[in-house]
mmCIF file of C-alpha atoms and ligand atoms in Angstrom:
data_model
loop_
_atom_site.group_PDB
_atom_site.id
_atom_site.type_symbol
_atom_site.label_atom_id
_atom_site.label_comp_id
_atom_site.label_asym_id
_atom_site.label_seq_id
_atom_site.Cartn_x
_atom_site.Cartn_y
_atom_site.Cartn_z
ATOM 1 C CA UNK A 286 0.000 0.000 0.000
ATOM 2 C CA UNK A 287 2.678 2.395 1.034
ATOM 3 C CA UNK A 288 4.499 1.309 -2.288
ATOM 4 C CA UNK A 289 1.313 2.477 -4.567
ATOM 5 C CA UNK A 290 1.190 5.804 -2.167
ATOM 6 C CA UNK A 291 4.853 6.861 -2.897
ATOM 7 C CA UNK A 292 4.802 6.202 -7.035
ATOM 8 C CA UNK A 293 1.367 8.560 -6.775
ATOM 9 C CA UNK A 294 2.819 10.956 -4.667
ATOM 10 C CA UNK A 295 5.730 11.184 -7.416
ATOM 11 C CA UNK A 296 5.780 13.155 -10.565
ATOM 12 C CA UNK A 297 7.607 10.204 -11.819
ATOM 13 C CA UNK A 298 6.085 7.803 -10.868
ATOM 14 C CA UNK A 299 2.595 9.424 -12.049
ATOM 15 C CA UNK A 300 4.301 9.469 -15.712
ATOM 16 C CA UNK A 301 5.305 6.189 -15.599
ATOM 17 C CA UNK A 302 1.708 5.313 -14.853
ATOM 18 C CA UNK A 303 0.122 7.191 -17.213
ATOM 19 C CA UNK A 304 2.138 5.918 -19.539
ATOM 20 C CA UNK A 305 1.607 2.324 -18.860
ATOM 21 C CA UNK A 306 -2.266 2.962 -18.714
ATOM 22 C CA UNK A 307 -1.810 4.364 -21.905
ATOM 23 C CA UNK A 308 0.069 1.518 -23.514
ATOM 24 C CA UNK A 309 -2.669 -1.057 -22.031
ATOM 25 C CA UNK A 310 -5.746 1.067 -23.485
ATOM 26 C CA UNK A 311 -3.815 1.095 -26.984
ATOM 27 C CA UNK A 312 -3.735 -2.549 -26.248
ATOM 28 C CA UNK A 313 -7.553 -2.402 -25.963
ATOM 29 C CA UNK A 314 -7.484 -0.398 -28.919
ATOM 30 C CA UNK A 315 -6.076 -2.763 -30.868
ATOM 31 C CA UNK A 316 -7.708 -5.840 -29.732
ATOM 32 C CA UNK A 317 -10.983 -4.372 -30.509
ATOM 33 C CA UNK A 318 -10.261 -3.116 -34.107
ATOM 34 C CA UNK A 319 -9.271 -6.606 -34.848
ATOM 35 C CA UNK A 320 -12.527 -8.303 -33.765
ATOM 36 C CA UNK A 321 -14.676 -5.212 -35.811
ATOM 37 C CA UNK A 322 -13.274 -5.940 -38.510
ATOM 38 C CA UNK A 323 -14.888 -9.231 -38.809
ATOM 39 C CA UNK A 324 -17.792 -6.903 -39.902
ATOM 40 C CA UNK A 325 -16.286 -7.236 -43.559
ATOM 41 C CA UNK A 326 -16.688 -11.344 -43.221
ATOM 42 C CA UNK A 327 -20.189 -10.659 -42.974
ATOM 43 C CA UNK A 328 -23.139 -11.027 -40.459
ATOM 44 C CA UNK A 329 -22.115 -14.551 -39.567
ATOM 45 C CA UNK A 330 -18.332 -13.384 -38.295
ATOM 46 C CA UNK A 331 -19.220 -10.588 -36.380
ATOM 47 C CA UNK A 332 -22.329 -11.975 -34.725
ATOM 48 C CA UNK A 333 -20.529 -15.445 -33.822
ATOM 49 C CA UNK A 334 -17.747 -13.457 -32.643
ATOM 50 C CA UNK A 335 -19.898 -11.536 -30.159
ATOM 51 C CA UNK A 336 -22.096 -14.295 -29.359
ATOM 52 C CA UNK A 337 -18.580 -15.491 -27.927
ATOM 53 C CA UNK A 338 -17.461 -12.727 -26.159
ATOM 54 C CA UNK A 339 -20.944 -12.678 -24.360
ATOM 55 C CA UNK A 340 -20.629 -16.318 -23.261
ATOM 56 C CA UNK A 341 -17.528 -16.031 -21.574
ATOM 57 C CA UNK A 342 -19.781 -14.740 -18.905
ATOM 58 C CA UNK A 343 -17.849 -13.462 -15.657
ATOM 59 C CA UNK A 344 -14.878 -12.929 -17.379
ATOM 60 C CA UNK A 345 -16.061 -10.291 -19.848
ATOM 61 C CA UNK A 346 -17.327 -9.103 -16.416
ATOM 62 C CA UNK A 347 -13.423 -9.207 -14.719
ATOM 63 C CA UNK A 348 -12.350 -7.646 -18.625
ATOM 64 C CA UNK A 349 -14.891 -4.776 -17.878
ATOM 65 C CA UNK A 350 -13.819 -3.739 -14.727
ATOM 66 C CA UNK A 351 -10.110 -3.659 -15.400
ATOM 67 C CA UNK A 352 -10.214 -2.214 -18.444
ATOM 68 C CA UNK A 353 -12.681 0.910 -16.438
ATOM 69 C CA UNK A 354 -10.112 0.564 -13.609
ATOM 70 C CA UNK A 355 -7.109 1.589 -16.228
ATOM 71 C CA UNK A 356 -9.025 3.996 -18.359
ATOM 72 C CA UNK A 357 -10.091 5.613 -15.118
ATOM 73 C CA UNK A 358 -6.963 6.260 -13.491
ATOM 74 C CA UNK A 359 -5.514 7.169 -17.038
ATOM 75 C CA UNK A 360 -7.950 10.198 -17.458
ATOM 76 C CA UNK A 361 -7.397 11.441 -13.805
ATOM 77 C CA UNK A 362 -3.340 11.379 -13.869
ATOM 78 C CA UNK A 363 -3.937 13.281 -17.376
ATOM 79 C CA UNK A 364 -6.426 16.115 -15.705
ATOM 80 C CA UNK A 365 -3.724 16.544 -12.723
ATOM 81 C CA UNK A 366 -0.771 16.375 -14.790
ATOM 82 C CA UNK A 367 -2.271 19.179 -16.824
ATOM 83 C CA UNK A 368 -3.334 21.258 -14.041
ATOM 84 C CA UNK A 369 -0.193 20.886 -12.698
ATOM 85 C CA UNK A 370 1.851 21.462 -15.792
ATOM 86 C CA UNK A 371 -0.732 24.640 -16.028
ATOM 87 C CA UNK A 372 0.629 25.804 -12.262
ATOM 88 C CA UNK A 373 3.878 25.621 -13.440
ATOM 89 C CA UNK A 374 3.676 28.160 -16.216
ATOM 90 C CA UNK A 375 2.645 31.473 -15.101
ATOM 91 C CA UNK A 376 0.500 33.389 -17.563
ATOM 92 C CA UNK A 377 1.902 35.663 -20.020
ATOM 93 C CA UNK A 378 4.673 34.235 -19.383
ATOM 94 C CA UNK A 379 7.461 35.420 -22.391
ATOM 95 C CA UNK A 380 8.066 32.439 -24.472
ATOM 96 C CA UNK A 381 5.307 29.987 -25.099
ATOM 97 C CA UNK A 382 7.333 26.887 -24.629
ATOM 98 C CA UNK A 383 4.424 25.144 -26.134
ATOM 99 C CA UNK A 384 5.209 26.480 -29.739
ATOM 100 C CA UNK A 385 8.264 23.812 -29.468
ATOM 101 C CA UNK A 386 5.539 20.848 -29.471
ATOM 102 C CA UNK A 387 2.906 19.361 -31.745
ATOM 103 C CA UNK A 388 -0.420 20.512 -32.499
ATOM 104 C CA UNK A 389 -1.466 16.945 -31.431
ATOM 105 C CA UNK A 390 0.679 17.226 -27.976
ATOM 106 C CA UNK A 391 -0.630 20.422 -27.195
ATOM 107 C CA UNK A 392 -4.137 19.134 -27.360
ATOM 108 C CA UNK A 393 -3.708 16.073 -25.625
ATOM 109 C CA UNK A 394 -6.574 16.662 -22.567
ATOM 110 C CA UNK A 395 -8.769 18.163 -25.041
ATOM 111 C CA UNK A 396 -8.827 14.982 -27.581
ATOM 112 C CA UNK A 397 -8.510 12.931 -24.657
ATOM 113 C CA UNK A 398 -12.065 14.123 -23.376
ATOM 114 C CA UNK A 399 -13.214 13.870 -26.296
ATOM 115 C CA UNK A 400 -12.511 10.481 -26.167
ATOM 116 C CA UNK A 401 -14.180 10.033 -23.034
ATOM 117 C CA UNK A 402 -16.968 11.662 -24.088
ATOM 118 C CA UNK A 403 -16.861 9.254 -27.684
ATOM 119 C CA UNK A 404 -16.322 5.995 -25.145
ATOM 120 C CA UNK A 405 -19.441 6.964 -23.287
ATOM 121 C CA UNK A 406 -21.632 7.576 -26.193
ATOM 122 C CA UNK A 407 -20.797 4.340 -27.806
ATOM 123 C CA UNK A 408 -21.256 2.271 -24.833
ATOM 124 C CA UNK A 409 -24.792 3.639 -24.662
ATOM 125 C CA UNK A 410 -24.940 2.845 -28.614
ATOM 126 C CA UNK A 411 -23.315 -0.309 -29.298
ATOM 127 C CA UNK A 412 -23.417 -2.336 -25.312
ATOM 128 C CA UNK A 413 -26.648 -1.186 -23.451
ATOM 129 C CA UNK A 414 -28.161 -0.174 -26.793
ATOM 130 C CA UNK A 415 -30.145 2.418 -25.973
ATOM 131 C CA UNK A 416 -29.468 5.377 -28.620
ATOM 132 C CA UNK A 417 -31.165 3.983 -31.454
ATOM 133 C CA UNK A 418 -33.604 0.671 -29.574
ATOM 134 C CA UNK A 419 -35.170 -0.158 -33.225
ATOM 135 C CA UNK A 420 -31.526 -1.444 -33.941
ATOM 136 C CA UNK A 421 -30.635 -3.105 -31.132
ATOM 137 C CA UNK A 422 -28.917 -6.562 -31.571
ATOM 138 C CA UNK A 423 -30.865 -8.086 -28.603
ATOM 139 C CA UNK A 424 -34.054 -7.376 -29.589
ATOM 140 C CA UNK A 425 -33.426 -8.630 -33.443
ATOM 141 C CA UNK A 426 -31.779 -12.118 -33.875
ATOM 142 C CA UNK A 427 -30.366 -14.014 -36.997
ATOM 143 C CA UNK A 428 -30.803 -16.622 -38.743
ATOM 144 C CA UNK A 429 -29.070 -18.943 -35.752
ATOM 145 C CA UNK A 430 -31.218 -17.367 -33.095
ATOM 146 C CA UNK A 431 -28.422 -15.255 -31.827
ATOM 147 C CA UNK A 432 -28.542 -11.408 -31.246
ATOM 148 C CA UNK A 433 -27.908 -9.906 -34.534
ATOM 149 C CA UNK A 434 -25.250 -7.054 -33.906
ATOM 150 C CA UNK A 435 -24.486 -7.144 -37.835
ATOM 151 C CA UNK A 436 -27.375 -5.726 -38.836
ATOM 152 C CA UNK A 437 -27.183 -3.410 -35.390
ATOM 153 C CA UNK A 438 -23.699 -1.927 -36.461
ATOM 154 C CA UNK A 439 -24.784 -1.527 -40.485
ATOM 155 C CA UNK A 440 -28.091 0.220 -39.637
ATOM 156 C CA UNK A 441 -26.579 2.706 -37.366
ATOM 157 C CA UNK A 442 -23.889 3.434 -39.646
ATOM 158 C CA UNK A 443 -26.011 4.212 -42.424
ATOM 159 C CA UNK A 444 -27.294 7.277 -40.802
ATOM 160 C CA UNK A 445 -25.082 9.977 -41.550
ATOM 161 C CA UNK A 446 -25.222 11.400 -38.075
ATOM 162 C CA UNK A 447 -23.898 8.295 -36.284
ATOM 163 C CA UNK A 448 -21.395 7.883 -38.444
ATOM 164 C CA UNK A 449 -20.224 11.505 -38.395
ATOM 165 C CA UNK A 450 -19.804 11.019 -34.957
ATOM 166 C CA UNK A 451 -17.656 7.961 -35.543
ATOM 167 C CA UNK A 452 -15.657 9.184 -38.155
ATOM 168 C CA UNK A 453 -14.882 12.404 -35.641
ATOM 169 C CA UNK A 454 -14.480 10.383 -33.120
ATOM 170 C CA UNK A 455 -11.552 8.716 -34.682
ATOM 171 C CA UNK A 456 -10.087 11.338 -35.955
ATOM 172 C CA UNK A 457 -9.893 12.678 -32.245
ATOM 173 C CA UNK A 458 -8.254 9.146 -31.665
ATOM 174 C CA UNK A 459 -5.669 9.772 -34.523
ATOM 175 C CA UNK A 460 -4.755 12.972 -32.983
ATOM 176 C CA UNK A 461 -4.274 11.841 -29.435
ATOM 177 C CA UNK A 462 -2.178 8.687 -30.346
ATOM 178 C CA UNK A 463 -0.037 10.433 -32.516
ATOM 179 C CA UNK A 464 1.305 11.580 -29.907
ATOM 180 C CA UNK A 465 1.063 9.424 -26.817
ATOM 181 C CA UNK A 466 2.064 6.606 -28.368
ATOM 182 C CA UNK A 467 5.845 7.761 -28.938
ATOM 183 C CA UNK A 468 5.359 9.895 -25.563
ATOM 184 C CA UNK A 469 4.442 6.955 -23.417
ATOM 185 C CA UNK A 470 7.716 5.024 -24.365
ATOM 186 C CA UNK A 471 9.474 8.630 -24.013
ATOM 187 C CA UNK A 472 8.214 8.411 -20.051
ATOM 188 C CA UNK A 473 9.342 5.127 -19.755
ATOM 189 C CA UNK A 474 12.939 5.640 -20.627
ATOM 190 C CA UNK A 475 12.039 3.108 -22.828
ATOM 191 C CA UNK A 476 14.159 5.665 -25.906
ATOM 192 C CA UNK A 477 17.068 7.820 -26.680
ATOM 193 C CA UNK A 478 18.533 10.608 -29.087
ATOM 194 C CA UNK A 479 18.881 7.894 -31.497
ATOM 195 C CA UNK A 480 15.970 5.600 -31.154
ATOM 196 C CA UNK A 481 13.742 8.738 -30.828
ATOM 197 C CA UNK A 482 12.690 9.703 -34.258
ATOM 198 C CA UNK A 483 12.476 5.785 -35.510
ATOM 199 C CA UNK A 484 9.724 5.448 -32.314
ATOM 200 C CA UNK A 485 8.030 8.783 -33.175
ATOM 201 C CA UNK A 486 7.383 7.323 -36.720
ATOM 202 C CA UNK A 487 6.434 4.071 -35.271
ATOM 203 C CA UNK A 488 3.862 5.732 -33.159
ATOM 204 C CA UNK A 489 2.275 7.776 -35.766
ATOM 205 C CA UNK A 490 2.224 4.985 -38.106
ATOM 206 C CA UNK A 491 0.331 2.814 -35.689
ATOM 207 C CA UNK A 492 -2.189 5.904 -34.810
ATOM 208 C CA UNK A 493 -2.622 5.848 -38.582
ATOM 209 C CA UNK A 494 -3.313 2.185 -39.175
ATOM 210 C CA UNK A 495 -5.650 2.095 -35.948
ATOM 211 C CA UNK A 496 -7.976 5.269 -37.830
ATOM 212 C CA UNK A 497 -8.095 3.796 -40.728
ATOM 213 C CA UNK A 498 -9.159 0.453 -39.456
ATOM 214 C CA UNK A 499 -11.531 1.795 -37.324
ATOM 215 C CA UNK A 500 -13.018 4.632 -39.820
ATOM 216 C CA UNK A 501 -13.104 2.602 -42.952
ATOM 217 C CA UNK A 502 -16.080 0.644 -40.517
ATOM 218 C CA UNK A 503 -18.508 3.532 -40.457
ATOM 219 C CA UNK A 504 -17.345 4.911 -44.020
ATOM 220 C CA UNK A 505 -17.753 1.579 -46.049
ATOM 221 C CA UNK A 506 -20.793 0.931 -44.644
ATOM 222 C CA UNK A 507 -22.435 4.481 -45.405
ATOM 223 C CA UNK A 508 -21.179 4.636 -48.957
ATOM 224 C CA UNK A 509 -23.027 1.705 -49.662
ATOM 225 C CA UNK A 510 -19.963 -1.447 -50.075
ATOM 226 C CA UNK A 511 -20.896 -3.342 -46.748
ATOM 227 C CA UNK A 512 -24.929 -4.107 -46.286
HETATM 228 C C1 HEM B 296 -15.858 2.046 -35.993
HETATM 229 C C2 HEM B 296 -15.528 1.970 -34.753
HETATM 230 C C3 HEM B 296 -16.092 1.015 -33.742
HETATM 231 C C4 HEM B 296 -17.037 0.003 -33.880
HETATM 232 C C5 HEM B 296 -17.778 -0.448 -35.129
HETATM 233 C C6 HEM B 296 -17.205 -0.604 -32.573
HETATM 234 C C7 HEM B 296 -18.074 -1.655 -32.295
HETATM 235 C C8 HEM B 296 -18.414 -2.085 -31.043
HETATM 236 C C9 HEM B 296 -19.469 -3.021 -30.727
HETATM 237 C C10 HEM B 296 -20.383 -3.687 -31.758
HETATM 238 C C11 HEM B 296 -19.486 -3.170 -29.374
HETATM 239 C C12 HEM B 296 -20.442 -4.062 -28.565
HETATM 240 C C13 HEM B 296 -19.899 -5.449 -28.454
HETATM 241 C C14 HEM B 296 -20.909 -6.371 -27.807
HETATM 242 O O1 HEM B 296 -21.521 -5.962 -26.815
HETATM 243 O O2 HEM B 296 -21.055 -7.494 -28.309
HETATM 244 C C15 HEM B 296 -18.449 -2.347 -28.827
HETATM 245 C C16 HEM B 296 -18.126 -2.238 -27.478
HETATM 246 C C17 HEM B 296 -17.110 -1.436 -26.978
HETATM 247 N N1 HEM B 296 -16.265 -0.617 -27.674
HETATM 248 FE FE1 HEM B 296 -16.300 -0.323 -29.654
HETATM 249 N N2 HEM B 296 -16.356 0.010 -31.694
HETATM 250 C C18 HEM B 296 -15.669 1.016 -32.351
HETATM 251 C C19 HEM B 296 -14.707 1.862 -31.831
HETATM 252 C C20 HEM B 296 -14.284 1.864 -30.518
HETATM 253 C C21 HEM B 296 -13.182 2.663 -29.983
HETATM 254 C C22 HEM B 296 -12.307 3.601 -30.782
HETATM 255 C C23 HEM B 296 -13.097 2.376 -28.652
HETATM 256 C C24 HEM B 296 -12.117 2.907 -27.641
HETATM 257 C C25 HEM B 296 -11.783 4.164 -27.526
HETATM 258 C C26 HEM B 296 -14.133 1.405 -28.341
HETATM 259 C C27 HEM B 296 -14.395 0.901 -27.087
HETATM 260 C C28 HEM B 296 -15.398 -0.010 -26.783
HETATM 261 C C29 HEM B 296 -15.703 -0.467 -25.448
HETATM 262 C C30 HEM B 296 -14.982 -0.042 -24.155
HETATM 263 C C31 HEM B 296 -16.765 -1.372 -25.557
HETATM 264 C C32 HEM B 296 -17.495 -2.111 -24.427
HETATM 265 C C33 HEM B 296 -16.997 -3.514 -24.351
HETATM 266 C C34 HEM B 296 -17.904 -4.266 -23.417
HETATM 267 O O3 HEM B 296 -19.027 -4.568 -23.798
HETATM 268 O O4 HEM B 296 -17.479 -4.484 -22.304
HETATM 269 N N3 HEM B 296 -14.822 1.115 -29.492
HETATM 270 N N4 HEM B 296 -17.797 -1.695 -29.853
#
């Protein structure tokens, strides 16, 4: 207990956290993208797929939690290390030190509520269901008698507004991993001078490949090639 106290009480050891919380959430991130994109195999994938995710019962249950435990404690070590990075620099203070960095690292707790925001929205969409009910995967099954999250996911995304929120949504995503990608290995030690711009490309590629996995869902759907 008094270990955990001292690495919060840290500025260190409240990077190194964030940082790890981050990596495990782009973990998530990638996990997930892989099983949506059984959408493109068809209704039979992606509602087999779920199907088995929801049978796994308490463990989706254990999944849940952790995952809310990590994304939790990564969104409050972001709104203190901002406030305290705020603190730090006085206003009007002569040179904007800021100017030095990255549209995308400036804007880190902005995307990253947005994100929040996105994560909330979808779980009332997609999990409980509620945002658009005459879709909803457990009141409509398929052919095999199992909730029918197929036709769920293609109906909502061929209303423009829900998947304008999507495709927002994940650009907000691209943004914010962009940069925390190559920053969380940066507050792990984990680089150097010459490792640094080979990780920095690394990191944007993978922020890349993640929104254009996850967008060409919503996009390929409302353009008419996946029905
Ligand atoms: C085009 C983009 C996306 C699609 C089509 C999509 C699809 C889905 C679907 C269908 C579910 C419900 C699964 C089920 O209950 O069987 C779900 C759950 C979820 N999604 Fe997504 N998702 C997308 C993007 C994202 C992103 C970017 C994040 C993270 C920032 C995310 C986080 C989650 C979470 C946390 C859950 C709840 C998992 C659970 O039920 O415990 N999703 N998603």
């Amino acid at each position: 207990m008094q270990q955990i106290a001292k690495i919060f009480s840290n500025p260190v050891g409240r990077k190194i956290m964030m940082a790890l919380t981050g990596m495990l959430l782009v973990g998530f991130v990638a996990i997930h993208l892989l099983g949506n994109l059984s959408t493109f195999a068809g209704s039979a994938a992606l509602n087999a797929y779920a199907a088995k995710l929801a049978s796994l019962g308490p463990l989706v249950w254990v999944f849940r939690l952790g995952l809310l435990a990590i994304f939790g404690l990564h969104i409050y070590l972001g709104i203190q290390l901002t406030m305290e990075n705020r603190a730090a620099k006085p206003e009007g203070y002569a040179v904007d030190k800021t100017l030095r960095t990255s549209f995308a690292a400036k804007t880190m707790i902005y995307t990253g509520l947005v994100i929040l925001a996105f994560a909330v929205y979808h779980l009332f969409h997609f999990t409980l269901q509620t945002i658009s009910p005459e879709f909803a995967a457990k009141a409509n099954l398929d052919a095999s008698g199992i909730p029918d999250v197929f036709s769920m996911v293609v109906q909502g995304f061929q209303q423009f507004g829900t998947s304008a929120i999507y495709v927002v949504a994940m650009v907000t995503l691209l943004l914010h991993l962009t940069h925390g990608i190559a920053s969380s290995f940066q507050s792990l030690g984990l680089n150097n001078g010459k490792t640094l711009p080979g990780i920095e490309k690394l990191g944007k590629g993978a922020a890349a490949l993640f929104f254009l996995g996850y967008v060409s869902i919503p996009v390929l759907i409302f353009v008419g090639l996946v029905h």
